[in-house]
Amino acid sequence: MNILFAASELSPFAKSGGLGDVLGALPPVLKGEGHSVSAVLPLYRGLRERIPGIRATDLFLQIPMGTTVKEGRVWEAEAPGGVRLFLIEQEEYFNRAQYYGENNADYVDNAARFFFFSKAVVEMARYLDPAPEIIHVHDWQTGLVPAVVKARGLPFKTVFTIHNLAYQGSFWGIDFPLTNLPDSFFTAEGVEFYGYVNCMKAGIVLADQVTTVSPRYALEIQTEIYGCWLDRVLQEQKHKLTGILNGVDYATWNPKTDPLLPANYGPAALGGKGACRKALLESFHLKDDGAPIFAAITRLAHQKGIHLIQEIIEGLLWQDIRLVLLGSGDPAAESYFSSLAARYPGKVGVWIGFNEELSHRVTAGADFFLMPSLYEPCGLTQMYSLRYGTLPIVHETGGLADSVKDYRPDLSAATKDGTGFRFSPCSGQPFWDACQRAMALYRNKVELNRVRKLGMKEDFSWTQSAKGYETVYRRALAS
Ligand code: ADP
Ligand code: GLC
């Protein structure tokens, strides 16, 4: 099959979260399976300097934006795994400091920026030779692509993947003319939702197939609690909705070979993990007296249950633990954790910001990984932690429930195959209890290492997930 991926992030060139990871990893795996795969991304500031071998093509796209026309120049480069990568240059829209906004506020012209990108993707696809059969788009930023394909009667099939239903790209109805879609698309069957242009809803309703990033989240989003007002829409479209768990790029996330770690290790020889632990404590000037290290690497966003960490952390610190947190986002949460570190010197280490290298060292050096997300479409960091022998403590939801098995030696022998700790409902007391279960296991080093090894041997490689996507692509082609 010939597949064109379109998204607003692609690791290692543009990443703010898991979306970038997925776009960096899935296309090369599909290419390896023998498909013809390319990808397209906005040409953000700095990419021209950072991407080796990037070159301008002589393809200039003329994209209508309401009553005017904006030009987009197509650049070409190579993404990981030799995937052909196109980048769309538009100075006014994409030569900015960030991808989506600054100082905790979205760019006010995000509608124009991503309507432009979605239309440019389709226009570019018309010039590709051989032409793609499938355009696989991701999240609201490319949610209008299926609508544009349908409105123009083009022969591409479209697949829309929901990575996070809460971010919908919902814009005032008065922005509709900027889509340059026929008026007949501003209806309940099209891109309109309660008077707004809703890019997420447009993708769900108009794509030939819809996927989301875990089987459990595919069910959850059809309920009122998790549906973000789109639950009824998703129920109506469930015949074309599939949940496929994300994979892990084990070439990047493998403690046996990870070049960013002070020492390497694997399930057969855990020794190096001790060295990673020691180095992590040293780098944050934390006391090394054998206390367990709890870690979090996260966007500081409401979704991630940061308030639950705040609720229980001082109680845990009183029981003598270490906390290492790497994250950025909500300014109130940033200042809370910075001041926590100042109040607990030697016990709490905090790094505010985005730091890829440190994220590997924290994942390797910690004992437990905190992920009390209110909802989690998939979540990648808990799967990275499992591979690094760092036991995840997770709210039983979405991809967290699909990837972490609960360790409950007190209940039955069957649950002894647990790889981490799950809790539900999502509130302080159950989270606290799960942390207490983790501390109890930590006191029994033989059992702790047995559980670590079980987690390290779990296999979430992309090959499995890629098979799921192949099936979905075939369904799209048959539709
Ligand atoms: P989400 O996409 O909702 O943020 P995921 O768990 O799917 O959650 O993916 C998050 C990705 O972003 C992971 O690769 C994680 O390591 C990375 N990440 C998040 N915050 C940071 C940070 N502050 N520094 C470095 N990497 C981070
Ligand atoms: C979103 C979700 C996260 C998922 C990622 C990649 O950012 O919040 O759970 O892992 O997309 O699909």
Coordinates of C-alpha atoms and ligand atoms in Angstrom, one line a residue:
M1 CA 0.0 0.0 0.0
N2 CA 1.0 3.6 -0.6
I3 CA 0.5 5.6 2.6
L4 CA 1.0 9.3 3.3
F5 CA 1.2 10.3 7.0
A6 CA 0.3 13.9 7.9
A7 CA 0.7 15.3 11.4
S8 CA 1.8 18.3 13.3
E9 CA 4.7 16.4 15.1
L10 CA 7.3 13.9 14.0
S11 CA 10.1 12.8 16.3
P12 CA 13.0 13.6 16.3
F13 CA 12.3 16.8 14.3
A14 CA 9.2 18.1 16.1
K15 CA 7.9 16.6 19.3
S16 CA 5.9 18.0 22.3
G17 CA 4.5 14.6 23.4
G18 CA 3.6 11.1 22.4
L19 CA 2.2 12.2 19.0
G20 CA 5.7 13.0 17.8
D21 CA 7.0 9.6 19.1
V22 CA 4.2 7.7 17.2
L23 CA 4.9 9.6 13.9
G24 CA 8.6 8.9 14.3
A25 CA 8.2 5.2 14.8
L26 CA 5.1 3.8 13.0
P27 CA 6.0 5.0 9.4
P28 CA 9.4 3.3 9.3
V29 CA 7.9 0.0 10.6
L30 CA 5.3 0.0 7.9
K31 CA 8.0 0.8 5.4
G32 CA 9.9 -2.2 6.7
E33 CA 6.8 -4.3 6.0
G34 CA 7.1 -3.4 2.4
H35 CA 4.7 -0.5 2.1
S36 CA 5.5 2.7 0.3
V37 CA 5.4 5.3 3.1
S38 CA 5.9 9.1 3.2
A39 CA 5.1 11.8 5.8
V40 CA 4.4 15.5 5.8
L41 CA 5.0 18.1 8.5
P42 CA 4.9 21.9 8.7
L43 CA 8.3 23.4 8.2
Y44 CA 8.7 24.9 11.7
R45 CA 11.4 27.4 12.7
G46 CA 14.8 25.8 12.9
L47 CA 14.1 22.7 11.0
R48 CA 15.9 23.9 7.9
E49 CA 19.1 24.1 10.0
R50 CA 18.5 20.9 12.0
I51 CA 17.4 18.3 9.5
P52 CA 20.4 16.9 7.6
G53 CA 20.1 16.8 3.9
I54 CA 16.9 18.9 3.7
R55 CA 16.3 20.5 0.3
A56 CA 13.8 22.8 -1.3
T57 CA 11.7 21.3 -4.2
D58 CA 10.3 23.4 -6.9
L59 CA 6.7 22.5 -5.9
F60 CA 4.8 25.7 -4.8
L61 CA 1.3 25.1 -3.5
Q62 CA -1.3 27.8 -3.9
I63 CA -3.8 27.4 -1.1
P64 CA -7.0 29.4 -0.9
M65 CA -7.6 30.9 2.6
G66 CA -11.0 32.5 2.5
T67 CA -10.8 35.3 0.0
T68 CA -7.0 35.2 -0.4
V69 CA -4.4 32.7 -1.5
K70 CA -1.4 31.7 0.5
E71 CA 1.7 29.9 -0.9
G72 CA 3.3 26.9 0.6
R73 CA 6.7 25.7 -0.7
V74 CA 7.4 22.0 -0.3
W75 CA 10.7 20.9 1.1
E76 CA 12.0 17.3 1.1
A77 CA 14.2 15.3 3.6
E78 CA 14.6 11.9 5.0
A79 CA 12.8 10.9 8.3
P80 CA 14.0 8.0 10.5
G81 CA 14.1 4.6 8.7
G82 CA 14.5 6.3 5.3
V83 CA 10.9 7.4 5.2
R84 CA 10.4 10.2 2.6
L85 CA 9.5 13.4 4.5
F86 CA 7.9 16.5 3.1
L87 CA 7.8 19.8 4.9
I88 CA 5.5 22.6 4.0
E89 CA 7.0 26.1 4.3
Q90 CA 4.8 29.0 5.1
E91 CA 6.7 31.7 6.9
E92 CA 3.7 33.6 8.3
Y93 CA 2.1 30.5 9.9
F94 CA 5.1 28.3 10.9
N95 CA 8.1 30.4 11.5
R96 CA 7.3 30.8 15.2
A97 CA 9.0 30.0 18.5
Q98 CA 6.5 27.1 19.3
Y99 CA 4.2 24.7 17.5
Y100 CA 0.8 25.6 19.0
G101 CA 1.2 28.6 21.3
E102 CA 3.4 30.6 23.7
N103 CA 3.2 31.7 27.3
N104 CA 0.5 29.1 28.0
A105 CA -1.9 30.6 25.3
D106 CA -2.7 29.1 21.9
Y107 CA -1.7 31.2 18.9
V108 CA -4.9 33.1 18.0
D109 CA -4.6 32.1 14.4
N110 CA -4.4 28.3 14.9
A111 CA -7.5 27.9 12.8
A112 CA -5.9 29.5 9.8
R113 CA -2.5 27.8 10.5
F114 CA -3.9 24.3 10.5
F115 CA -6.7 24.7 8.0
F116 CA -3.9 25.9 5.7
F117 CA -1.8 22.8 6.6
S118 CA -4.6 20.4 6.1
K119 CA -5.5 21.9 2.7
A120 CA -1.8 21.9 1.7
V121 CA -1.4 18.2 2.6
V122 CA -4.2 17.3 0.2
E123 CA -3.0 19.6 -2.6
M124 CA 0.6 18.2 -2.2
A125 CA -0.8 14.6 -2.3
R126 CA -2.2 15.3 -5.8
Y127 CA 1.3 15.9 -7.1
L128 CA 3.0 12.8 -5.6
D129 CA 4.0 10.2 -8.0
P130 CA 3.0 7.5 -7.3
A131 CA 0.0 8.9 -5.7
P132 CA -0.8 7.8 -2.1
E133 CA -3.8 5.5 -1.8
I134 CA -4.3 6.4 1.9
I135 CA -3.7 9.6 3.8
H136 CA -3.3 8.8 7.5
V137 CA -4.0 11.9 9.6
H138 CA -3.5 12.5 13.3
D139 CA -5.5 14.6 15.8
W140 CA -7.3 17.9 15.2
Q141 CA -4.4 19.6 13.4
T142 CA -5.0 17.5 10.4
G143 CA -8.7 16.7 11.1
L144 CA -9.9 18.6 8.1
V145 CA -8.0 16.5 5.6
P146 CA -10.9 14.0 5.1
A147 CA -13.3 16.8 4.5
V148 CA -11.1 18.4 1.9
V149 CA -10.6 15.1 0.1
K150 CA -14.4 14.5 0.1
A151 CA -15.2 18.0 -1.0
R152 CA -12.8 17.9 -3.9
G153 CA -13.8 14.3 -4.9
L154 CA -10.2 13.1 -4.8
P155 CA -9.5 9.3 -5.0
F156 CA -7.6 9.1 -1.6
K157 CA -8.9 7.1 1.3
T158 CA -8.4 8.7 4.7
V159 CA -7.7 7.3 8.1
F160 CA -8.0 9.5 11.2
T161 CA -6.3 8.7 14.4
I162 CA -7.4 10.2 17.7
H163 CA -4.5 10.7 20.1
N164 CA -6.3 12.9 22.5
L165 CA -10.0 13.6 22.3
A166 CA -9.8 16.5 24.7
Y167 CA -8.0 18.8 22.2
Q168 CA -10.5 19.2 19.4
G169 CA -9.5 22.3 17.4
S170 CA -12.9 23.9 17.9
F171 CA -13.1 27.4 16.3
W172 CA -15.8 30.0 15.9
G173 CA -18.2 29.3 13.1
I174 CA -17.2 32.6 11.5
D175 CA -13.9 30.9 10.7
F176 CA -15.7 28.4 8.5
P177 CA -15.0 30.4 5.3
L178 CA -11.3 30.0 5.9
T179 CA -11.7 26.2 5.2
N180 CA -12.9 27.0 1.7
L181 CA -15.2 24.0 2.0
P182 CA -18.7 24.2 0.4
D183 CA -21.4 25.5 2.7
S184 CA -23.0 22.0 2.7
F185 CA -20.1 20.9 5.0
F186 CA -21.1 23.3 7.8
T187 CA -23.7 20.8 9.0
A188 CA -24.2 18.1 11.6
E189 CA -22.9 15.5 9.0
G190 CA -19.8 17.6 8.3
V191 CA -17.4 19.8 10.3
E192 CA -20.0 21.8 12.3
F193 CA -20.5 21.0 16.0
Y194 CA -22.7 23.3 18.1
G195 CA -22.1 26.2 15.8
Y196 CA -18.3 25.8 15.8
V197 CA -15.9 24.3 13.3
N198 CA -14.7 21.3 15.1
C199 CA -11.7 19.6 13.5
M200 CA -11.7 16.5 15.7
K201 CA -15.4 15.9 14.9
A202 CA -14.7 16.5 11.2
G203 CA -12.0 13.8 11.2
I204 CA -14.3 11.3 13.1
V205 CA -17.3 11.8 10.8
L206 CA -15.6 12.2 7.4
A207 CA -12.6 9.8 7.5
D208 CA -13.1 6.4 6.0
Q209 CA -11.7 4.7 9.1
V210 CA -11.0 6.1 12.6
T211 CA -8.6 4.7 15.1
T212 CA -7.5 5.6 18.6
V213 CA -4.4 4.6 20.5
S214 CA -5.6 1.8 22.8
P215 CA -8.6 -0.6 22.8
R216 CA -9.7 0.5 26.2
Y217 CA -9.8 4.2 25.2
A218 CA -11.8 3.3 22.1
L219 CA -14.5 2.1 24.4
E220 CA -14.1 4.8 27.0
I221 CA -14.6 7.7 24.5
Q222 CA -18.0 6.3 23.7
T223 CA -19.1 7.1 27.3
E224 CA -20.2 10.5 28.7
I225 CA -17.3 10.6 31.2
Y226 CA -14.5 10.3 28.7
G227 CA -16.3 11.4 25.5
C228 CA -15.6 15.2 25.8
W229 CA -19.1 15.8 24.3
L230 CA -18.3 13.7 21.3
D231 CA -19.4 10.4 22.8
R232 CA -22.7 10.3 20.8
V233 CA -20.8 11.1 17.6
L234 CA -18.4 8.3 18.3
Q235 CA -21.2 5.8 19.2
E236 CA -22.7 6.6 15.8
Q237 CA -19.4 6.0 14.0
K238 CA -18.3 3.0 16.1
H239 CA -18.6 0.7 13.0
K240 CA -15.4 2.3 11.7
L241 CA -13.6 2.9 15.0
T242 CA -10.7 0.6 16.1
G243 CA -8.4 0.9 19.1
I244 CA -4.8 0.0 18.4
L245 CA -2.3 0.2 21.3
N246 CA 0.8 2.3 20.4
G247 CA 4.1 0.6 20.3
V248 CA 7.5 1.4 21.7
D249 CA 10.5 2.2 19.6
Y250 CA 12.9 -0.2 21.2
A251 CA 15.8 1.1 19.1
T252 CA 15.6 4.3 21.2
W253 CA 14.1 3.0 24.4
N254 CA 16.2 0.0 25.4
P255 CA 18.3 0.0 28.6
K256 CA 20.7 -2.6 27.1
T257 CA 21.9 -0.2 24.4
D258 CA 20.7 3.3 25.4
P259 CA 23.8 5.6 24.8
L260 CA 22.3 8.3 27.1
L261 CA 22.6 6.1 30.3
P262 CA 25.7 6.1 32.5
A263 CA 25.4 2.2 32.5
N264 CA 23.5 -0.3 30.5
Y265 CA 21.5 -3.2 31.8
G266 CA 18.8 -5.8 30.9
P267 CA 16.6 -8.4 32.6
A268 CA 19.5 -10.9 32.7
A269 CA 21.9 -8.5 34.4
L270 CA 20.3 -5.7 36.4
G271 CA 23.5 -4.4 37.8
G272 CA 23.7 -1.3 35.6
K273 CA 20.4 -0.1 37.0
G274 CA 22.0 0.5 40.3
A275 CA 24.6 2.7 38.6
C276 CA 21.9 4.7 36.8
R277 CA 20.1 5.1 40.2
K278 CA 23.2 6.4 41.9
A279 CA 24.0 8.8 39.0
L280 CA 20.5 10.2 39.0
L281 CA 20.6 10.9 42.8
E282 CA 24.0 12.6 42.4
S283 CA 22.9 14.8 39.5
F284 CA 20.0 16.1 41.7
H285 CA 22.1 16.2 44.9
L286 CA 19.7 13.8 46.6
K287 CA 20.6 11.7 49.6
D288 CA 21.4 8.1 48.8
D289 CA 20.3 6.1 51.8
G290 CA 18.4 3.3 50.0
A291 CA 15.0 5.1 50.0
P292 CA 12.9 4.4 46.9
I293 CA 12.9 6.9 44.0
F294 CA 9.5 7.9 42.6
A295 CA 9.6 9.7 39.3
A296 CA 7.4 11.5 36.9
I297 CA 8.1 12.7 33.3
T298 CA 5.2 14.6 32.0
R299 CA 3.4 17.5 30.6
L300 CA 2.2 19.4 33.6
A301 CA -1.4 19.3 32.4
H302 CA -4.7 18.5 34.2
Q303 CA -5.0 15.3 32.1
K304 CA -1.9 13.9 33.9
G305 CA -3.4 14.0 37.4
I306 CA -0.7 16.3 38.6
H307 CA -3.0 17.5 41.4
L308 CA -3.1 13.9 42.8
I309 CA 0.7 13.9 43.0
Q310 CA 0.4 17.2 44.9
E311 CA -2.2 15.7 47.2
I312 CA -0.2 12.8 48.4
I313 CA 3.5 13.8 47.9
E314 CA 4.2 15.3 51.3
G315 CA 2.8 12.3 53.1
L316 CA 5.1 10.1 51.0
L317 CA 8.1 12.3 51.6
W318 CA 7.4 12.1 55.3
Q319 CA 7.7 8.3 54.9
D320 CA 11.1 9.0 53.4
I321 CA 11.1 8.6 49.6
R322 CA 12.9 10.5 46.9
L323 CA 10.9 12.3 44.1
V324 CA 12.4 13.2 40.7
L325 CA 10.1 15.2 38.4
L326 CA 10.8 16.3 34.9
G327 CA 8.1 18.3 33.3
S328 CA 6.7 21.6 32.0
G329 CA 3.3 23.2 31.3
D330 CA 0.9 24.7 33.8
P331 CA 2.7 27.6 35.5
A332 CA 1.1 27.0 38.9
A333 CA 2.2 23.3 38.8
E334 CA 5.7 24.4 37.7
S335 CA 6.1 26.8 40.7
Y336 CA 4.6 24.2 43.1
F337 CA 7.2 21.6 42.2
S338 CA 10.1 24.1 42.2
S339 CA 9.1 25.2 45.7
L340 CA 8.7 21.6 46.8
A341 CA 12.3 21.0 45.7
A342 CA 13.4 24.0 47.7
R343 CA 11.5 22.9 50.8
Y344 CA 12.9 19.3 50.6
P345 CA 16.5 19.6 49.6
G346 CA 18.1 16.2 49.3
K347 CA 14.8 14.5 48.9
V348 CA 13.1 16.2 45.9
G349 CA 14.7 16.9 42.5
V350 CA 12.8 18.9 39.9
W351 CA 13.7 19.9 36.4
I352 CA 11.2 22.3 34.7
G353 CA 11.5 22.1 31.0
F354 CA 11.7 19.5 28.1
N355 CA 14.8 17.4 28.2
E356 CA 15.0 14.3 26.1
E357 CA 18.3 13.1 27.5
L358 CA 17.3 13.6 31.1
S359 CA 14.1 11.7 30.4
H360 CA 16.1 8.6 29.6
R361 CA 18.3 8.9 32.7
V362 CA 15.2 9.5 35.0
T363 CA 13.4 6.5 33.5
A364 CA 16.4 4.3 34.1
G365 CA 17.4 5.6 37.5
A366 CA 14.0 5.6 39.3
D367 CA 12.3 2.7 41.1
F368 CA 8.7 3.7 40.5
F369 CA 7.0 5.8 37.8
L370 CA 4.0 7.9 38.7
M371 CA 1.1 8.2 36.2
P372 CA -2.1 9.1 37.9
S373 CA -3.7 10.4 34.6
L374 CA -7.4 11.2 34.8
Y375 CA -7.6 9.7 31.3
E376 CA -4.8 8.4 29.1
P377 CA -5.4 7.5 25.4
C378 CA -2.3 5.3 25.4
G379 CA 0.6 6.8 27.3
L380 CA 4.1 5.8 26.3
T381 CA 6.2 6.6 29.3
Q382 CA 4.7 3.8 31.4
M383 CA 5.8 1.4 28.6
Y384 CA 9.2 2.9 28.6
S385 CA 9.4 2.5 32.4
L386 CA 8.4 -1.2 32.1
R387 CA 11.3 -1.8 29.8
Y388 CA 13.7 0.0 32.1
G389 CA 12.6 -2.0 35.2
T390 CA 10.9 1.0 36.8
L391 CA 7.5 -0.1 38.0
P392 CA 4.6 2.1 36.9
I393 CA 1.9 3.2 39.3
V394 CA -1.1 4.1 37.1
H395 CA -4.7 5.0 37.2
E396 CA -6.6 2.1 35.6
T397 CA -7.7 3.8 32.4
G398 CA -7.1 3.8 28.7
G399 CA -3.7 2.6 27.5
L400 CA -2.5 2.5 31.1
A401 CA -5.0 -0.3 31.8
D402 CA -4.0 -2.0 28.5
S403 CA -0.3 -2.0 29.2
V404 CA 0.3 -2.4 33.0
K405 CA -0.8 -5.5 34.9
D406 CA -1.6 -5.0 38.6
Y407 CA 0.7 -6.6 41.1
R408 CA -1.5 -7.9 44.0
P409 CA 0.3 -10.8 45.8
D410 CA -2.3 -10.5 48.6
L411 CA -5.2 -11.4 46.4
S412 CA -4.4 -14.5 44.4
A413 CA -1.6 -16.3 42.7
A414 CA -2.8 -15.2 39.3
T415 CA -2.2 -11.5 40.0
K416 CA 1.4 -12.3 40.9
D417 CA 2.3 -11.8 37.2
G418 CA 1.7 -8.1 37.8
T419 CA 4.2 -5.6 36.3
G420 CA 3.1 -2.5 38.2
F421 CA 0.4 -1.0 40.3
R422 CA -3.1 0.1 39.2
F423 CA -5.6 2.1 41.1
S424 CA -9.2 3.1 40.7
P425 CA -11.2 5.4 41.1
C426 CA -8.9 8.3 40.3
S427 CA -8.5 10.0 43.6
G428 CA -6.0 10.6 46.3
Q429 CA -6.7 7.6 48.6
P430 CA -6.5 4.8 46.0
F431 CA -3.4 6.5 44.6
W432 CA -1.9 6.6 48.0
D433 CA -2.7 2.9 48.6
A434 CA -1.1 1.9 45.4
C435 CA 2.1 3.8 46.4
Q436 CA 2.0 1.9 49.8
R437 CA 1.8 -1.4 47.9
A438 CA 4.8 -0.3 45.9
M439 CA 6.8 0.6 49.1
A440 CA 5.9 -2.8 50.5
L441 CA 7.3 -4.6 47.4
Y442 CA 10.4 -2.4 47.5
R443 CA 11.3 -3.8 51.0
N444 CA 11.5 -7.3 49.4
K445 CA 14.4 -7.0 47.0
V446 CA 14.2 -10.5 45.6
E447 CA 10.5 -10.2 44.8
L448 CA 11.1 -6.6 43.5
N449 CA 13.7 -7.8 41.0
R450 CA 11.4 -10.6 39.9
V451 CA 8.6 -8.2 39.1
R452 CA 11.0 -5.8 37.4
K453 CA 12.2 -8.5 35.1
L454 CA 8.6 -9.5 34.2
G455 CA 8.0 -5.9 33.1
M456 CA 11.3 -5.7 31.2
K457 CA 10.3 -8.7 29.2
E458 CA 6.9 -7.3 28.1
D459 CA 6.9 -6.7 24.4
F460 CA 5.1 -3.6 23.1
S461 CA 7.0 -3.4 19.8
W462 CA 5.5 -1.6 16.9
T463 CA 5.4 -4.6 14.7
Q464 CA 2.2 -5.8 16.4
S465 CA 0.5 -2.4 16.2
A466 CA 1.5 -2.0 12.5
K467 CA -0.5 -5.2 11.7
G468 CA -3.5 -3.5 13.3
Y469 CA -3.0 -0.5 11.0
E470 CA -2.6 -2.7 7.9
T471 CA -6.0 -4.2 8.6
V472 CA -7.6 -0.7 9.0
Y473 CA -6.0 0.5 5.8
R474 CA -7.4 -2.5 4.0
R475 CA -10.8 -1.7 5.3
A476 CA -10.4 1.9 4.2
L477 CA -9.5 0.7 0.7
A478 CA -12.5 -1.6 0.6
S479 CA -14.9 1.2 1.7
Ligands
ADP1 P1 1.4 12.7 26.1 O1 1.6 12.6 24.6 O2 0.0 12.8 26.5 O3 2.2 13.8 26.6 P2 2.8 10.1 26.2 O4 3.2 9.3 27.4 O5 2.2 9.5 25.1 O6 2.0 11.4 26.8 O7 4.1 10.8 25.6 C1 4.9 11.7 26.2 C2 6.3 11.8 25.5 O8 6.9 13.0 25.8 C3 7.2 10.7 26.0 O9 8.2 10.4 25.0 C4 7.9 11.4 27.2 O10 9.2 10.9 27.5 C5 8.0 12.8 26.6 N1 8.1 13.9 27.6 C6 7.1 14.5 28.3 N2 7.5 15.5 29.1 C7 8.8 15.5 28.8 C8 9.9 16.4 29.3 N3 9.6 17.4 30.2 N4 11.1 16.2 28.9 C9 11.4 15.2 28.0 N5 10.5 14.4 27.5 C10 9.2 14.6 27.9
GLC2 C1 -1.6 11.8 23.2 C2 -2.1 11.0 24.5 C3 -1.2 9.9 24.9 C4 -0.7 9.1 23.7 C5 -0.1 10.0 22.7 C6 0.4 9.2 21.5 O1 -0.7 12.8 23.5 O2 -2.3 11.9 25.5 O3 -1.8 9.1 25.8 O4 0.2 8.1 24.1 O5 -1.0 10.9 22.2 O6 -0.6 8.5 20.8

